[in-house]
Tab-separated table of C-alpha atoms in Angstrom:
chain	number	residue	atom	x	y	z
A	1	MET	CA	74.818	-2.709	41.904
A	2	ASN	CA	74.347	-2.251	45.625
A	3	SER	CA	77.431	-3.973	47.124
A	4	ARG	CA	79.194	-2.218	50.017
A	5	ASN	CA	82.024	-1.082	47.797
A	6	GLU	CA	79.618	0.288	45.192
A	7	LEU	CA	77.688	2.196	47.890
A	8	LEU	CA	80.873	3.705	49.263
A	9	GLY	CA	82.055	4.506	45.736
A	10	ARG	CA	78.832	6.380	44.949
A	11	THR	CA	79.281	8.368	48.207
A	12	LEU	CA	82.842	9.311	47.251
A	13	ASP	CA	81.506	10.419	43.828
A	14	ALA	CA	79.900	13.380	45.612
A	15	PHE	CA	83.326	14.856	46.507
A	16	PRO	CA	85.587	16.958	44.256
A	17	VAL	CA	88.066	14.802	42.374
A	18	ASN	CA	91.120	16.844	43.524
A	19	LEU	CA	90.318	16.086	47.159
A	20	LEU	CA	90.147	12.381	46.404
A	21	LYS	CA	93.441	12.535	44.458
A	22	ASP	CA	95.293	14.457	47.215
A	23	TYR	CA	93.978	12.546	50.231
A	24	PHE	CA	94.316	9.035	48.828
A	25	ASP	CA	97.320	9.764	46.579
A	26	GLU	CA	95.637	8.384	43.480
A	27	SER	CA	95.663	9.662	39.919
A	28	GLY	CA	93.644	9.219	36.777
A	29	LYS	CA	89.964	9.672	35.906
A	30	LYS	CA	87.545	10.078	38.785
A	31	GLU	CA	85.814	6.758	38.280
A	32	ASP	CA	89.214	4.964	38.254
A	33	ILE	CA	90.324	6.832	41.376
A	34	ILE	CA	87.140	5.848	43.262
A	35	GLU	CA	87.505	2.189	42.136
A	36	ALA	CA	91.083	2.166	43.439
A	37	ILE	CA	90.082	3.718	46.752
A	38	VAL	CA	87.317	1.214	47.564
A	39	GLN	CA	89.644	-1.710	46.636
A	40	LYS	CA	92.786	-0.473	48.506
A	41	PHE	CA	91.436	1.323	51.581
A	42	THR	CA	89.377	0.206	54.587
A	43	GLU	CA	85.891	1.437	55.387
A	44	LYS	CA	87.403	3.355	58.328
A	45	ASP	CA	89.794	5.105	55.948
A	46	ILE	CA	86.862	6.119	53.769
A	47	SER	CA	84.736	7.197	56.722
A	48	ASP	CA	87.576	9.317	58.065
A	49	PHE	CA	87.854	11.039	54.706
A	50	ILE	CA	84.096	11.725	54.600
A	51	CYS	CA	84.095	13.152	58.130
A	52	THR	CA	87.169	15.322	57.516
A	53	HIS	CA	85.975	16.682	54.170
A	54	PHE	CA	82.222	16.797	54.801
A	55	ASN	CA	81.984	20.553	54.402
A	56	PHE	CA	83.257	20.384	50.793
A	57	LEU	CA	80.046	18.692	49.705
A	58	HIS	CA	77.096	20.322	48.010
A	59	LEU	CA	74.804	20.871	50.985
A	60	THR	CA	71.203	21.461	52.010
A	61	ILE	CA	71.061	22.918	55.511
A	62	ASN	CA	68.093	23.143	57.867
A	63	VAL	CA	68.218	25.130	61.109
A	64	PHE	CA	65.901	24.192	64.009
A	65	GLU	CA	65.021	25.495	67.463
A	66	LEU	CA	64.716	23.007	70.324
A	67	ASN	CA	62.950	23.480	73.662
A	68	LYS	CA	66.093	22.272	75.398
A	69	LYS	CA	69.683	21.250	74.642
A	70	ILE	CA	70.159	17.617	73.739
A	71	PRO	CA	71.923	15.827	76.634
A	72	SER	CA	75.575	15.065	75.905
A	73	SER	CA	74.940	11.382	76.728
A	74	VAL	CA	72.703	11.011	73.607
A	75	SER	CA	74.937	9.191	71.129
A	76	LYS	CA	72.070	8.377	68.704
A	77	ILE	CA	70.109	11.170	67.139
A	78	MET	CA	68.663	9.292	64.114
A	79	ASP	CA	68.506	5.735	62.765
A	80	GLY	CA	71.163	4.513	60.377
A	81	GLU	CA	74.906	4.303	60.181
A	82	CYS	CA	76.722	6.731	62.526
A	83	ILE	CA	80.332	7.161	61.464
A	84	TYR	CA	81.230	10.004	63.894
A	85	PHE	CA	80.043	11.259	67.248
A	86	HIS	CA	81.501	13.909	69.515
A	87	SER	CA	79.961	15.547	72.537
A	88	SER	CA	81.035	18.070	75.174
A	89	LYS	CA	79.318	20.446	77.546
A	90	LEU	CA	78.851	22.981	74.706
A	91	ILE	CA	78.215	20.986	71.558
A	92	SER	CA	77.253	17.650	70.170
A	93	GLU	CA	78.006	16.495	66.621
A	94	TRP	CA	76.970	13.414	64.653
A	95	ILE	CA	77.809	12.315	61.076
A	96	TYR	CA	75.580	9.648	59.531
A	97	LEU	CA	75.441	7.769	56.240
A	98	HIS	CA	71.760	7.873	55.449
A	99	LYS	CA	70.558	5.294	52.931
A	100	ILE	CA	68.166	6.384	50.202
A	101	PHE	CA	67.227	4.644	46.957
A	102	VAL	CA	66.038	5.310	43.401
A	103	ASN	CA	63.550	2.970	41.704
A	104	TYR	CA	64.152	2.383	38.051
A	105	TYR	CA	63.029	0.071	35.277
A	106	ASP	CA	65.913	-2.013	33.973
A	107	THR	CA	65.393	-2.352	30.181
A	108	LYS	CA	67.945	-5.147	29.932
A	109	LYS	CA	66.564	-7.295	32.717
A	110	GLY	CA	62.958	-6.364	32.015
A	111	HIS	CA	61.913	-5.511	35.587
A	112	THR	CA	61.950	-2.801	38.263
A	113	ASP	CA	65.028	-2.551	40.486
A	114	ARG	CA	66.527	-0.020	42.898
A	115	LEU	CA	69.843	1.814	43.148
A	116	GLU	CA	70.945	2.649	46.691
A	117	PHE	CA	73.005	5.592	47.936
A	118	LEU	CA	74.631	6.472	51.250
A	119	ILE	CA	74.050	10.158	51.740
A	120	PRO	CA	76.338	11.940	54.316
A	121	VAL	CA	74.338	13.837	56.953
A	122	LYS	CA	75.900	16.036	59.725
A	123	ILE	CA	73.848	17.015	62.748
A	124	PHE	CA	75.166	19.739	65.001
A	125	ASN	CA	73.648	20.824	68.376
A	126	ARG	CA	74.701	23.901	70.385
A	127	GLY	CA	72.324	24.995	73.115
A	128	LYS	CA	68.802	25.023	71.656
A	129	LYS	CA	70.002	25.239	68.078
A	130	LEU	CA	69.998	22.087	65.887
A	131	ILE	CA	71.611	22.345	62.454
A	132	VAL	CA	71.172	19.498	59.944
A	133	TYR	CA	73.559	19.407	56.960
A	134	GLN	CA	72.658	17.008	54.165
A	135	ASN	CA	74.597	16.262	51.010
A	136	THR	CA	72.364	17.462	48.199
A	137	PHE	CA	71.497	14.516	45.943
A	138	GLN	CA	72.633	15.426	42.458
A	139	ARG	CA	73.690	12.091	40.906
A	140	ASN	CA	73.097	11.341	37.206
A	141	ILE	CA	71.553	7.950	37.671
A	142	ASN	CA	72.005	6.969	33.994
A	143	SER	CA	75.798	7.346	34.332
A	144	TYR	CA	75.887	4.099	36.442
A	145	PHE	CA	74.550	2.046	33.445
A	146	GLU	CA	75.868	1.235	30.010
A	147	TYR	CA	72.351	0.899	28.647
A	148	ASN	CA	69.051	2.806	29.000
A	149	ILE	CA	67.079	2.720	32.190
A	150	PHE	CA	63.903	4.610	33.110
A	151	LEU	CA	63.525	6.274	36.500
A	152	GLU	CA	60.263	5.331	38.248
A	153	ARG	CA	60.629	7.571	41.336
A	154	GLY	CA	63.089	10.283	42.319
A	155	ALA	CA	65.205	10.215	45.431
A	156	GLY	CA	65.377	12.775	48.237
A	157	TYR	CA	65.918	13.227	51.896
A	158	ILE	CA	62.628	11.735	52.948
A	159	GLY	CA	62.980	10.496	56.501
A	160	VAL	CA	66.022	12.451	57.826
A	161	ILE	CA	64.128	15.218	59.629
A	162	ASP	CA	61.268	12.925	60.656
A	163	ASN	CA	63.884	10.424	61.846
A	164	ILE	CA	65.449	13.030	64.064
A	165	ARG	CA	62.079	14.165	65.380
A	166	HIS	CA	61.318	10.546	66.244
A	167	ASN	CA	64.549	9.987	68.140
A	168	TYR	CA	64.609	13.348	69.937
A	169	ALA	CA	62.056	13.389	72.765
A	170	GLY	CA	60.858	16.979	72.387
A	171	PRO	CA	59.501	19.618	69.912
A	172	VAL	CA	61.672	20.525	66.960
A	173	PHE	CA	60.733	23.811	65.236
A	174	SER	CA	62.137	25.304	61.993
A	175	LEU	CA	64.076	28.432	62.983
A	176	ASP	CA	63.010	31.641	61.183
A	177	LEU	CA	66.175	33.269	59.817
A	178	ASN	CA	64.588	36.450	58.566
A	179	LYS	CA	66.167	38.631	61.223
A	180	GLY	CA	69.677	37.400	60.572
A	181	ILE	CA	69.375	37.547	56.764
A	182	LYS	CA	67.744	40.996	56.797
A	183	TYR	CA	70.559	42.285	59.054
A	184	LEU	CA	73.208	41.062	56.609
A	185	TRP	CA	71.258	42.427	53.641
A	186	THR	CA	70.641	45.844	55.287
A	187	ASN	CA	74.346	46.147	56.174
A	188	ASN	CA	75.515	45.192	52.713
A	189	PHE	CA	77.078	41.841	53.539
A	190	LEU	CA	75.079	40.479	50.634
A	191	ASP	CA	72.589	41.265	47.901
A	192	ALA	CA	70.237	39.085	45.890
A	193	MET	CA	70.533	37.581	42.423
A	194	HIS	CA	67.083	35.980	42.458
A	195	VAL	CA	64.164	37.021	44.806
A	196	LYS	CA	60.831	35.359	45.455
A	197	SER	CA	58.436	37.448	47.518
A	198	ARG	CA	54.839	37.118	48.635
A	199	GLN	CA	52.453	39.761	47.314
A	200	SER	CA	48.854	40.285	48.522
A	201	LYS	CA	47.421	37.995	45.837
A	202	SER	CA	50.428	36.290	44.270
A	203	ILE	CA	54.075	35.194	44.506
A	204	ARG	CA	56.494	37.525	42.718
A	205	GLN	CA	59.851	36.389	41.286
A	206	ASP	CA	62.663	38.675	40.194
A	207	ARG	CA	65.616	37.083	38.436
A	208	MET	CA	68.326	39.706	37.958
A	209	ASP	CA	70.286	40.013	34.717
A	210	GLU	CA	74.024	39.315	34.969
A	211	ASN	CA	75.989	41.815	37.011
A	212	TYR	CA	72.812	43.369	38.505
A	213	LEU	CA	71.619	42.877	42.085
A	214	TYR	CA	68.229	43.437	43.656
A	215	LYS	CA	68.820	45.999	46.423
A	216	ALA	CA	71.178	48.045	44.262
A	217	SER	CA	68.739	48.014	41.347
A	218	TYR	CA	65.421	48.405	43.150
A	219	PRO	CA	66.019	50.158	46.513
A	220	LYS	CA	62.320	51.095	46.924
A	221	ARG	CA	61.128	47.581	46.179
A	222	TRP	CA	63.862	46.185	48.491
A	223	LYS	CA	62.661	48.473	51.353
A	224	GLN	CA	59.114	47.113	50.918
A	225	LEU	CA	60.501	43.585	50.879
A	226	MET	CA	62.128	44.155	54.267
A	227	SER	CA	58.709	44.524	55.801
A	228	THR	CA	57.594	41.024	54.791
A	229	PRO	CA	58.973	37.485	55.341
A	230	ILE	CA	61.586	36.655	52.731
A	231	GLN	CA	60.889	33.614	50.578
A	232	GLN	CA	63.370	31.550	48.542
A	233	THR	CA	66.260	33.838	47.471
A	234	LYS	CA	69.690	33.402	45.868
A	235	PHE	CA	72.182	35.718	47.562
A	236	LYS	CA	75.605	36.911	46.351
A	237	SER	CA	78.306	37.817	48.874
A	238	LEU	CA	79.548	41.469	48.890
A	239	THR	CA	82.133	41.161	51.675
A	240	SER	CA	85.001	38.951	52.802
A	241	ASP	CA	82.985	38.183	55.951
A	242	ILE	CA	81.127	35.672	53.766
A	243	SER	CA	83.623	33.473	51.929
A	244	LEU	CA	80.994	31.671	49.853
A	245	ASP	CA	80.443	33.479	46.537
A	246	HIS	CA	76.691	32.748	46.612
A	247	PHE	CA	74.093	30.624	48.333
A	248	ASP	CA	70.349	29.911	48.345
A	249	CYS	CA	68.165	30.676	51.359
A	250	ASN	CA	64.559	30.511	52.385
A	251	PRO	CA	64.810	32.366	55.730
A	252	SER	CA	61.140	31.695	56.571
A	253	THR	CA	61.745	27.936	56.685
A	254	GLY	CA	65.280	27.959	58.035
A	255	ASN	CA	66.698	26.431	54.867
A	256	ILE	CA	70.024	27.184	53.200
A	257	GLY	CA	71.618	25.624	50.115
A	258	VAL	CA	75.148	25.530	48.801
A	259	SER	CA	75.163	24.074	45.307
A	260	PHE	CA	78.942	24.035	44.679
A	261	HIS	CA	82.092	22.758	46.328
A	262	PRO	CA	83.508	25.434	48.683
A	263	ASN	CA	87.151	26.265	48.644
A	264	SER	CA	87.683	25.528	52.343
A	265	PRO	CA	85.911	23.505	55.060
A	266	ASP	CA	85.015	26.642	57.063
A	267	GLU	CA	83.090	28.576	54.437
A	268	THR	CA	79.658	27.020	55.001
A	269	PRO	CA	79.663	26.763	58.823
A	270	ASP	CA	81.048	30.324	58.969
A	271	LEU	CA	78.040	31.511	56.963
A	272	ILE	CA	75.601	29.702	59.265
A	273	ASN	CA	77.272	31.141	62.364
A	274	LEU	CA	77.143	34.677	60.901
A	275	ILE	CA	73.454	34.380	60.185
A	276	LEU	CA	72.689	32.952	63.638
A	277	ARG	CA	74.828	35.534	65.416
A	278	ASN	CA	72.646	38.286	63.965
A	279	ASN	CA	69.325	36.452	64.087
């Protein structure tokens, strides 16, 4: 269950099927396309595809502030399998395949086993900003078995951020994005579909009905919200300046989530750059 081809196949499963069809010139059901790819193509071919199409993945993004730029000579930023590295005077960029695993009880074999995954991670450094893009883990584990299995522990991105902190010799702080998000919200680049806000004695959640948005519906409440740190919020784009239709963001922790496949590779980095430019 954890051969190299199976690991690469499970990584490819995170990409939209049309991209796989077009890039590798294969047809059929997704599982048949992936099987053909791992049999016919080299690991370099597959790594090149992952690097070229990374931004089409479902992504969890964390933005950090460093006390200094990472030297361009640093080719290793975390442990694991680095499949891409580029560095210049202005930027450095790494793409890793980060191994995680899921423990499960195998009802057929009668013992606990583990299913491994290679999760694509992109790390981008410009000046004192460090942006970590991780493929959001959304696999249906049961789909890899023809019989019942029972999960014993979930999987996540445990180790990626700590791994970077360990390899980078300096402080790494989560970047507060409230200023950038509030600028975009105030200037009607976006509005919210779901808002979580901190009250004096509680956390308040407002989930808007379909076709209604928070600022447009509750302008007084929105104005009060602007005077406090924004918590986890789902935003909807109102302008062509943001190509993504919607995204999740917790500005106070520097966390952004894109839970669908974008239409182009520029949509997610363009959003991050727009937030940072106004932060």
